[in-house]
């Protein structure tokens, strides 16, 4: 969601701030702004894209050696320039903020009684005025920020500068990602490593409750108790090339086509080690041997990956499994079992609902935890005992593609490992599964080669208002994922159902204007799916079937078929995810929507 970048240097930081904000555009936003100190706090804000704000900053000749920038995804207050960050108090303090302050209304009322005037509808302006109030009392920016954040309830990552302390920046974190970039005589703050890569690869990740002081020559960090701490320095392995489009028109298209490599990179340690507990980190064998059940917590696309894993875990490993929407789990009365493995899945590792669900599980005594994540040093892996790193590389498009398929690889590795530990995986079966993984990148590439045919389908879909997706068993979650992809980037209303549920209600929607997409590989449920398809045809519905060559479908009037070259067996859901991604992409392309930045959505969801 919202993005933060800050810099303090012996040179003009405005180009660095603007570059950082461009790198953060993928997160989703509706306005942008920067503020620098140069004899006064100079601020430029604009509704719309970073490019518009950049043009205004250039026209105004904005310069400064310390500054903060922000891309905003609206929560409190509409999309207006007055609500855009940075927010300023008393022409003395400037603040940028990610997150949500839950007690902002109470603090707003208190500050109004003290004479503060509010120009925006945001919760962030409360922070600016609180810091200003404490700064007037102490004239110490660190103390003012540290005191102010103790009064806040909710989640935040903030960066603060003060007019009369131009050699200083203060940052603080609680529940939202924030890192510090270490340079040579200059330092940076950002919500995402991509924002600082053009200046440094050396980064430190702040922990919840940290307040840090940045000057040109160093960084000082105090934890929530006020104790001086040193956070581990990492060298980021994210490449700038992975953040560029290259020959592709959109990041989503690029990332769809990167899946053979992303999957290959993710399965490399599995092929090397076999289905070994060591895949999941130190002490994994001791932890996994205790497991009596698995509970997977995730949101959005990651939840659909969890839903596939439920079938795998119960069928192959013979272990009970629940897949839960993280935002629901944390607010219901849970019957906790300390012998259940809590698995959290997140592309960014900073998804707030998933992080809070993990904390809730831990508070109930569920300490056997595993994070499946694409960002190694993010918050969720750091809070978990075990981790599996999906080596998908940077994913910029809001609609997740390669993160999803690599999550499925990770979950299959977990399934096979638990099956092996429980004596349910023979040597021959392990070899067969490893061989299937070895061939998976090739199968995914075969599915990508179907793009010209899928593009023709998408031309028909682009004129529709609604679509229905059907699947059964392992492939029902792929139908859910296909419907999600279509609606989130093309804005075509789409729903997914288990095919057997058609006759229990959804069949009422079917007519000649409702395209019905069917995931129909050659598995044990194929004949059942074919019967469900006949129910659609009998009502005049038009079928678009993703099948395997050996599913033995024949095209006819109202029945369109695209077949993958071979059945991928138990890994078939991964292969069949590719066509539904391509269908959504090309339908959105036909409709002319903003594929990488769909309206109202954000990449890294760090608010409730």
XYZ file of C-alpha atoms in Angstrom:
608
model
C 0.000 0.000 0.000
C 1.345 3.465 0.851
C 5.069 3.911 0.268
C 7.672 5.859 2.242
C 11.113 7.055 1.210
C 13.436 9.400 3.081
C 17.023 10.558 2.583
C 19.672 12.618 4.348
C 22.869 13.397 2.441
C 25.447 16.015 1.466
C 23.794 16.406 -1.923
C 20.375 17.238 -3.278
C 18.114 14.349 -2.237
C 15.123 15.259 -4.419
C 16.229 13.036 -7.358
C 16.688 10.136 -4.903
C 13.252 10.715 -3.385
C 11.580 10.847 -6.795
C 13.400 7.728 -7.975
C 12.376 5.938 -4.783
C 8.741 6.921 -5.234
C 8.780 5.656 -8.819
C 10.087 2.326 -7.510
C 7.213 2.249 -4.997
C 4.470 2.885 -7.537
C 3.726 -0.841 -7.845
C 2.384 -0.919 -4.283
C -0.763 0.973 -5.291
C -1.492 4.632 -4.580
C -3.639 7.592 -5.589
C -1.501 10.627 -4.677
C 2.138 11.454 -4.030
C 4.243 14.127 -2.376
C 7.679 15.154 -1.138
C 8.940 17.619 1.461
C 12.481 18.938 1.941
C 14.189 21.414 4.219
C 15.821 24.344 2.449
C 15.459 27.431 4.653
C 11.853 26.358 5.098
C 9.835 23.174 4.693
C 9.103 23.054 0.991
C 6.416 20.635 -0.038
C 4.930 19.440 -3.339
C 1.867 17.168 -3.452
C -0.301 16.006 -6.314
C -3.261 13.683 -6.835
C -2.495 11.049 -9.454
C 0.766 9.553 -10.595
C 4.270 10.246 -9.324
C 5.123 11.698 -12.745
C 2.667 14.559 -12.189
C 4.158 15.367 -8.805
C 7.672 15.068 -10.256
C 6.860 17.615 -12.959
C 5.586 20.028 -10.313
C 8.688 19.509 -8.141
C 10.954 20.141 -11.133
C 8.995 23.254 -12.118
C 9.356 24.638 -8.597
C 13.088 23.877 -8.508
C 12.723 21.784 -5.373
C 16.074 21.012 -3.711
C 17.276 19.986 -0.263
C 19.727 17.741 1.542
C 17.156 16.094 3.784
C 13.679 15.088 2.720
C 10.801 12.634 2.841
C 8.433 11.337 0.178
C 5.226 9.337 0.076
C 2.749 7.548 -2.167
C -0.700 7.428 -0.543
C -3.439 4.806 -0.820
C -6.487 6.545 0.639
C -8.031 5.266 3.873
C -9.052 8.253 6.010
C -10.356 10.966 3.718
C -10.797 11.129 -0.020
C -8.264 11.392 -2.803
C -7.399 15.093 -2.595
C -4.233 17.153 -2.491
C -5.060 18.300 1.044
C -5.110 14.666 2.187
C -1.872 13.768 0.403
C 1.352 13.347 2.388
C 3.659 14.777 3.669
C 1.649 16.547 6.374
C 3.084 19.611 8.042
C 2.448 21.127 11.474
C 3.269 24.724 12.343
C 5.615 25.044 9.331
C 8.055 23.245 11.618
C 7.386 19.488 11.409
C 6.781 17.303 8.326
C 5.591 13.695 8.519
C 4.886 10.801 6.157
C 2.992 7.776 7.453
C 1.900 4.293 6.411
C -0.738 2.449 8.425
C -3.827 3.381 10.398
C -4.021 5.225 13.733
C -7.017 3.757 15.523
C -7.337 6.476 18.195
C -6.963 9.386 15.777
C -10.409 10.792 16.538
C -9.679 11.033 20.264
C -6.298 12.633 19.606
C -7.783 14.987 17.042
C -10.294 16.247 19.625
C -7.535 16.725 22.225
C -5.329 18.625 19.795
C -8.181 20.860 18.665
C -8.718 21.875 22.294
C -5.035 22.842 22.365
C -5.572 25.141 19.390
C -4.382 22.955 16.524
C -6.192 23.398 13.220
C -6.646 20.444 10.897
C -6.456 20.902 7.140
C -7.067 17.283 6.144
C -9.341 14.359 6.962
C -6.413 12.025 7.571
C -5.306 10.211 10.682
C -1.719 11.154 9.748
C -2.171 14.847 10.492
C -2.727 13.851 14.118
C 0.849 12.491 14.185
C 2.261 15.722 12.753
C 0.527 17.857 15.390
C 1.422 15.476 18.229
C 5.098 15.567 17.277
C 4.910 19.360 16.939
C 3.379 19.685 20.381
C 6.086 17.596 22.050
C 8.833 19.217 19.983
C 7.882 22.671 21.255
C 8.303 21.333 24.796
C 11.653 19.563 24.274
C 13.283 20.956 21.098
C 14.541 17.392 20.638
C 13.091 15.694 17.569
C 13.912 12.139 18.694
C 12.264 12.689 22.094
C 9.250 14.347 20.470
C 8.682 11.424 18.090
C 9.338 8.786 20.734
C 6.846 10.479 23.094
C 4.250 10.962 20.365
C 4.239 7.354 19.139
C 3.625 6.114 22.686
C 0.262 7.891 22.468
C -0.743 6.162 19.243
C -2.841 3.024 18.900
C -2.751 1.088 15.653
C -0.162 0.456 12.977
C 2.368 2.905 11.625
C 5.633 3.483 9.861
C 6.633 7.141 9.949
C 9.468 9.422 8.890
C 9.760 12.892 10.430
C 11.873 15.970 9.741
C 12.018 19.336 11.553
C 12.818 22.745 10.066
C 15.350 23.748 12.697
C 17.123 20.352 12.729
C 18.062 19.949 9.036
C 20.781 17.401 9.795
C 18.418 14.830 11.251
C 15.587 12.462 10.371
C 13.597 10.320 12.812
C 11.743 7.168 11.802
C 9.575 4.742 13.775
C 7.766 1.493 13.114
C 4.872 -0.467 14.606
C 3.141 -3.099 12.484
C 4.094 -1.631 9.095
C 7.339 -2.334 7.222
C 10.220 0.127 7.465
C 13.904 -0.286 6.709
C 17.015 1.853 6.807
C 19.417 2.031 3.889
C 23.075 2.555 4.801
C 25.142 4.699 2.442
C 28.544 6.377 2.455
C 27.999 9.669 4.253
C 24.274 9.417 3.578
C 21.409 7.320 4.891
C 17.912 6.448 3.780
C 14.582 5.161 5.051
C 11.973 3.280 3.030
C 9.030 0.937 3.287
C 10.515 -1.297 0.570
C 14.090 -2.089 -0.436
C 13.303 -1.245 -4.074
C 13.108 2.437 -3.108
C 16.781 2.607 -2.052
C 18.471 0.165 -4.437
C 19.732 2.916 -6.752
C 21.704 4.351 -3.806
C 22.597 1.366 -1.600
C 22.161 -2.375 -1.099
C 23.011 -2.292 2.603
C 19.820 -2.341 4.652
C 18.614 -2.845 8.221
C 15.039 -3.889 8.977
C 13.432 -2.182 11.943
C 11.436 -4.197 14.479
C 8.066 -3.240 15.966
C 8.514 -0.461 18.499
C 11.854 0.753 17.107
C 12.566 4.472 16.875
C 15.672 5.390 14.861
C 17.682 8.546 14.392
C 19.354 9.083 11.016
C 22.182 11.530 10.401
C 24.541 11.583 7.440
C 27.254 9.558 9.144
C 25.288 7.066 11.166
C 22.115 5.542 12.527
C 21.020 5.085 16.147
C 18.153 2.735 17.023
C 16.229 2.308 20.264
C 13.702 -0.481 20.821
C 10.264 -0.155 22.395
C 11.757 -0.222 25.892
C 14.097 2.645 25.027
C 17.211 0.456 25.022
C 19.909 1.131 22.450
C 19.989 -1.769 19.945
C 21.864 -2.797 16.819
C 19.819 -4.338 14.014
C 21.535 -6.798 11.686
C 22.745 -5.365 8.403
C 21.848 -7.236 5.205
C 22.998 -6.891 1.624
C 19.924 -7.011 -0.593
C 20.010 -9.480 -3.479
C 17.151 -7.771 -5.346
C 18.426 -6.715 -8.766
C 17.533 -3.433 -10.415
C 16.938 -5.387 -13.634
C 14.095 -7.273 -11.929
C 12.435 -3.912 -11.292
C 12.504 -2.913 -14.963
C 9.973 -3.860 -17.639
C 12.460 -4.854 -20.300
C 10.639 -5.852 -23.514
C 7.275 -6.308 -21.783
C 4.369 -3.882 -21.814
C 3.352 -4.629 -18.219
C 4.992 -6.115 -15.156
C 2.167 -8.624 -14.859
C 2.918 -9.971 -18.334
C 6.628 -10.101 -17.543
C 5.999 -11.929 -14.278
C 3.659 -14.460 -15.887
C 6.454 -15.324 -18.314
C 9.058 -15.440 -15.534
C 7.305 -18.383 -13.898
C 9.389 -21.196 -15.415
C 12.536 -19.584 -13.967
C 10.888 -18.638 -10.664
C 9.653 -22.216 -10.220
C 13.020 -23.619 -11.266
C 14.808 -21.428 -8.711
C 12.331 -22.416 -5.992
C 12.594 -26.161 -6.625
C 16.416 -26.129 -6.863
C 17.030 -26.808 -3.134
C 14.257 -29.422 -3.135
C 15.850 -31.336 -5.984
C 19.207 -31.070 -4.227
C 18.073 -32.162 -0.739
C 14.973 -34.199 -1.450
C 11.939 -33.737 0.787
C 14.020 -32.936 3.839
C 13.010 -30.939 6.937
C 16.197 -28.920 6.382
C 14.344 -27.112 3.577
C 12.465 -25.231 6.278
C 15.364 -24.114 8.455
C 17.249 -25.095 11.588
C 15.348 -27.329 14.003
C 12.685 -28.166 11.430
C 12.820 -31.928 11.920
C 12.142 -31.675 15.645
C 9.238 -29.301 15.021
C 7.674 -31.146 12.068
C 7.839 -34.498 13.860
C 5.536 -33.068 16.559
C 2.887 -31.872 14.127
C -0.588 -33.411 14.444
C -2.368 -30.992 12.112
C -1.776 -27.974 9.901
C -3.533 -24.610 9.959
C -2.735 -22.240 7.080
C -3.405 -18.512 7.430
C -3.359 -16.274 4.373
C -5.189 -13.611 2.367
C -6.275 -13.230 -1.245
C -4.299 -15.247 -3.766
C -2.183 -16.760 -0.985
C -5.374 -18.113 0.573
C -6.160 -19.927 -2.671
C -2.685 -21.484 -2.563
C -3.514 -22.618 0.968
C -6.771 -24.115 -0.297
C -4.897 -26.274 -2.813
C -2.502 -27.364 -0.069
C -5.392 -28.566 2.057
C -6.175 -31.210 -0.568
C -2.509 -32.203 -0.811
C -1.881 -32.398 2.928
C -4.909 -34.502 3.743
C -4.534 -36.813 0.740
C -0.760 -37.298 0.582
C 0.423 -36.633 4.141
C -2.750 -37.907 5.829
C -2.774 -34.965 8.192
C -5.756 -32.735 9.065
C -5.532 -29.293 7.494
C -7.520 -26.090 7.643
C -7.025 -23.135 5.323
C -8.275 -19.886 6.838
C -8.645 -16.279 5.750
C -6.258 -14.500 8.112
C -8.495 -11.487 8.712
C -11.290 -13.801 9.909
C -9.132 -16.133 12.008
C -7.794 -13.399 14.257
C -11.280 -12.284 15.310
C -12.974 -15.568 16.096
C -12.793 -17.738 19.164
C -10.255 -20.349 18.136
C -9.878 -23.794 19.668
C -6.096 -23.863 19.688
C -3.996 -27.005 19.461
C -0.315 -26.516 20.335
C 0.526 -29.559 18.182
C -0.785 -27.879 15.025
C 1.680 -26.277 12.631
C 0.673 -22.680 11.907
C 1.653 -21.858 8.337
C 1.480 -18.246 7.158
C 1.767 -17.352 3.474
C 2.598 -13.876 2.209
C 4.372 -12.594 -0.887
C 5.676 -9.482 0.865
C 5.985 -10.912 4.363
C 4.359 -7.722 5.634
C 0.640 -8.440 5.076
C -0.869 -6.957 8.228
C -3.862 -9.308 8.518
C -1.585 -12.338 8.193
C 0.971 -10.944 10.629
C -1.726 -10.232 13.211
C -3.231 -13.695 12.702
C 0.200 -15.195 13.396
C 0.510 -13.146 16.579
C -2.961 -14.291 17.625
C -2.046 -17.939 17.095
C 1.152 -17.477 19.085
C -0.769 -15.817 21.901
C -2.890 -18.982 22.119
C 0.225 -21.110 22.661
C 0.633 -22.253 19.073
C 4.387 -21.967 18.761
C 5.013 -24.357 15.863
C 5.131 -21.770 13.090
C 6.271 -21.749 9.467
C 6.353 -18.767 7.092
C 6.232 -19.195 3.315
C 7.394 -15.904 1.891
C 9.104 -14.249 -1.055
C 10.994 -11.649 1.002
C 13.451 -13.287 3.363
C 13.974 -10.547 5.936
C 10.387 -9.341 6.169
C 8.343 -9.312 9.362
C 6.422 -12.597 9.079
C 9.493 -14.814 8.518
C 11.304 -13.041 11.351
C 8.391 -13.816 13.660
C 8.255 -17.501 12.661
C 10.363 -20.434 13.835
C 10.633 -21.968 10.367
C 10.707 -20.383 6.921
C 10.603 -21.378 3.282
C 11.835 -18.746 0.844
C 9.997 -18.751 -2.477
C 12.598 -17.591 -4.954
C 10.207 -15.751 -7.260
C 12.214 -12.540 -7.401
C 10.636 -9.108 -7.205
C 6.933 -9.141 -8.040
C 5.750 -5.673 -9.051
C 2.295 -6.206 -10.567
C -0.515 -5.950 -8.025
C -2.114 -9.160 -9.304
C 0.086 -11.956 -7.979
C 1.280 -14.545 -10.505
C 4.734 -16.014 -9.943
C 4.393 -15.593 -6.180
C 1.280 -17.803 -6.314
C 2.855 -20.651 -8.276
C 6.029 -20.653 -6.177
C 3.899 -20.711 -3.015
C 2.245 -23.846 -4.382
C 5.689 -25.399 -4.912
C 6.596 -24.597 -1.298
C 3.343 -26.086 -0.014
C 3.862 -29.241 -2.035
C 7.369 -29.564 -0.568
C 5.855 -29.237 2.914
C 3.240 -31.869 2.071
C 5.791 -34.393 0.815
C 8.140 -33.719 3.748
C 5.384 -34.306 6.303
C 4.310 -37.433 4.408
C 7.876 -38.732 4.529
C 8.209 -38.033 8.268
C 4.910 -39.843 8.871
C 5.991 -42.915 6.890
C 3.532 -42.265 4.076
C 6.060 -41.565 1.318
C 7.976 -44.473 -0.147
C 11.362 -44.066 -1.786
C 9.751 -44.745 -5.152
C 7.014 -42.158 -4.593
C 9.531 -39.548 -3.442
C 11.540 -40.124 -6.618
C 8.364 -39.777 -8.695
C 7.413 -36.489 -7.005
C 10.923 -35.104 -7.446
C 10.803 -36.057 -11.098
C 7.450 -34.305 -11.461
C 8.969 -31.163 -9.923
C 11.943 -31.438 -12.268
C 9.578 -31.380 -15.257
C 7.313 -28.662 -13.843
C 9.093 -25.614 -15.365
C 8.807 -27.247 -18.792
C 5.093 -27.926 -18.275
C 4.569 -24.305 -17.260
C 6.388 -23.164 -20.389
C 4.094 -25.383 -22.481
C 1.114 -23.650 -20.840
C 2.628 -20.240 -21.641
C 2.847 -21.291 -25.288
C -0.966 -21.378 -25.351
C -1.058 -17.581 -25.089
C -2.115 -16.873 -28.716
C -5.207 -19.068 -28.298
C -6.037 -17.575 -24.908
C -5.695 -14.079 -26.346
C -8.484 -14.871 -28.825
C -10.723 -15.973 -25.973
C -9.956 -12.767 -24.114
C -11.282 -10.686 -27.005
C -14.697 -12.270 -26.439
C -14.487 -11.870 -22.676
C -13.706 -8.169 -22.844
C -17.276 -7.364 -23.913
C -18.862 -9.308 -21.057
C -20.043 -7.977 -17.708
C -19.925 -11.255 -15.775
C -18.162 -14.618 -15.863
C -18.404 -17.901 -13.992
C -15.448 -20.186 -13.169
C -15.857 -23.859 -12.269
C -13.506 -26.513 -10.932
C -13.543 -29.580 -8.738
C -11.189 -30.990 -6.120
C -7.629 -29.707 -6.410
C -8.690 -27.402 -9.220
C -11.561 -25.634 -7.481
C -9.075 -23.169 -5.854
C -7.650 -22.520 -9.341
C -11.154 -21.556 -10.463
C -11.304 -19.180 -7.487
C -7.946 -17.736 -8.453
C -9.050 -17.322 -12.078
C -12.164 -15.413 -11.032
C -10.114 -13.204 -8.705
C -7.591 -12.384 -11.428
C -10.294 -11.485 -13.943
C -12.197 -9.171 -11.640
C -9.215 -7.453 -10.070
C -7.566 -6.306 -13.303
C -10.339 -6.282 -15.958
C -13.175 -5.238 -13.573
C -15.395 -7.939 -15.066
C -17.502 -9.384 -12.277
C -16.486 -13.022 -11.845
C -17.401 -15.761 -9.393
C -16.102 -19.283 -8.878
C -17.867 -22.387 -7.612
C -17.187 -26.085 -7.215
C -18.735 -27.470 -10.383
C -20.975 -29.785 -8.361
C -22.598 -26.736 -6.727
C -24.036 -25.439 -9.999
C -27.391 -27.072 -9.439
C -27.600 -25.668 -5.918
C -28.024 -22.062 -7.071
C -25.448 -20.609 -9.485
C -27.071 -22.321 -12.488
C -29.758 -19.619 -12.281
C -27.173 -17.125 -13.563
C -26.272 -19.068 -16.680
C -27.398 -17.720 -20.050
C -25.819 -16.916 -23.411
C -24.231 -13.729 -22.008
C -22.475 -15.520 -19.130
C -19.197 -17.146 -20.225
C -18.381 -20.181 -18.100
C -14.713 -21.110 -17.649
C -14.073 -24.719 -16.640
C -10.816 -26.128 -15.243
C -11.031 -29.725 -16.513
C -7.775 -31.705 -16.395
C -7.764 -35.464 -16.813
C -8.142 -36.477 -13.170
C -10.484 -38.655 -11.123
C -13.247 -36.042 -11.238
C -13.191 -35.406 -14.988
C -16.385 -37.316 -15.758
C -18.185 -35.449 -12.991
C -16.996 -32.151 -14.466
C -18.236 -33.195 -17.909
C -21.689 -33.834 -16.460
C -21.692 -30.390 -14.871
C -20.745 -28.891 -18.228
C -23.791 -30.508 -19.800
C -25.922 -28.679 -17.256
C -24.456 -25.399 -18.540
C -24.973 -26.247 -22.217
C -28.568 -27.279 -21.568
C -29.224 -23.723 -20.323
C -27.599 -22.030 -23.302
C -24.344 -21.220 -21.541
C -21.091 -20.879 -23.470
C -18.200 -22.983 -22.162
C -14.495 -22.154 -22.214
C -12.634 -25.267 -21.122
C -9.013 -25.516 -19.981
C -8.234 -29.212 -20.294
C -5.386 -31.669 -20.911
C -4.779 -33.324 -24.264
C -5.892 -36.635 -22.794
C -9.136 -35.167 -21.384
C -10.703 -35.993 -24.777
C -12.704 -32.824 -25.290
C -13.924 -31.905 -28.755
C -14.816 -28.343 -29.674
C -18.405 -27.799 -30.781
C -20.891 -24.977 -30.893
C -20.779 -23.234 -27.528
C -17.839 -25.346 -26.299
C -14.347 -23.901 -26.720
C -11.341 -25.984 -25.627
C -7.678 -25.212 -24.965
C -5.538 -28.149 -23.839
C -2.198 -28.196 -22.063
C 0.213 -30.668 -23.733
C 0.274 -33.176 -20.882
C -1.253 -33.862 -17.509
C 1.025 -32.764 -14.661
C -0.522 -35.174 -12.176
C -0.600 -33.961 -8.602
C 1.095 -30.709 -9.681
C -1.622 -29.962 -12.241
C -3.036 -26.968 -10.267
C 0.263 -25.127 -10.810
C 0.154 -25.665 -14.571
C -3.533 -24.735 -14.841
C -2.931 -21.481 -12.968
C -1.078 -20.168 -16.028
C -4.001 -20.088 -18.511
C -6.324 -18.260 -16.112
C -3.606 -15.661 -15.481
C -3.187 -15.099 -19.209
C -6.943 -14.915 -19.761
C -7.295 -12.181 -17.146
C -4.288 -10.279 -18.482
C -5.463 -10.209 -22.084
C -9.068 -9.411 -21.144
C -7.798 -6.422 -19.163
C -5.586 -5.422 -22.088
C -8.622 -5.478 -24.378
C -10.578 -3.312 -21.940
C -7.730 -0.824 -21.556
C -7.508 -0.983 -17.761
C -4.356 -0.240 -15.765
C -3.134 -3.820 -15.579
C -0.291 -3.342 -13.089
C -2.122 -0.855 -10.869
C -5.815 -1.794 -10.818
C -8.116 0.735 -9.250
C -8.622 0.707 -5.475
C -6.029 -2.047 -4.925
C -2.495 -2.183 -3.550
C 0.353 -4.671 -3.738
C 1.485 -4.764 -0.138
C -1.577 -4.668 2.112
C -0.345 -3.221 5.385
C -3.660 -2.001 6.827
C -6.756 -3.863 8.013
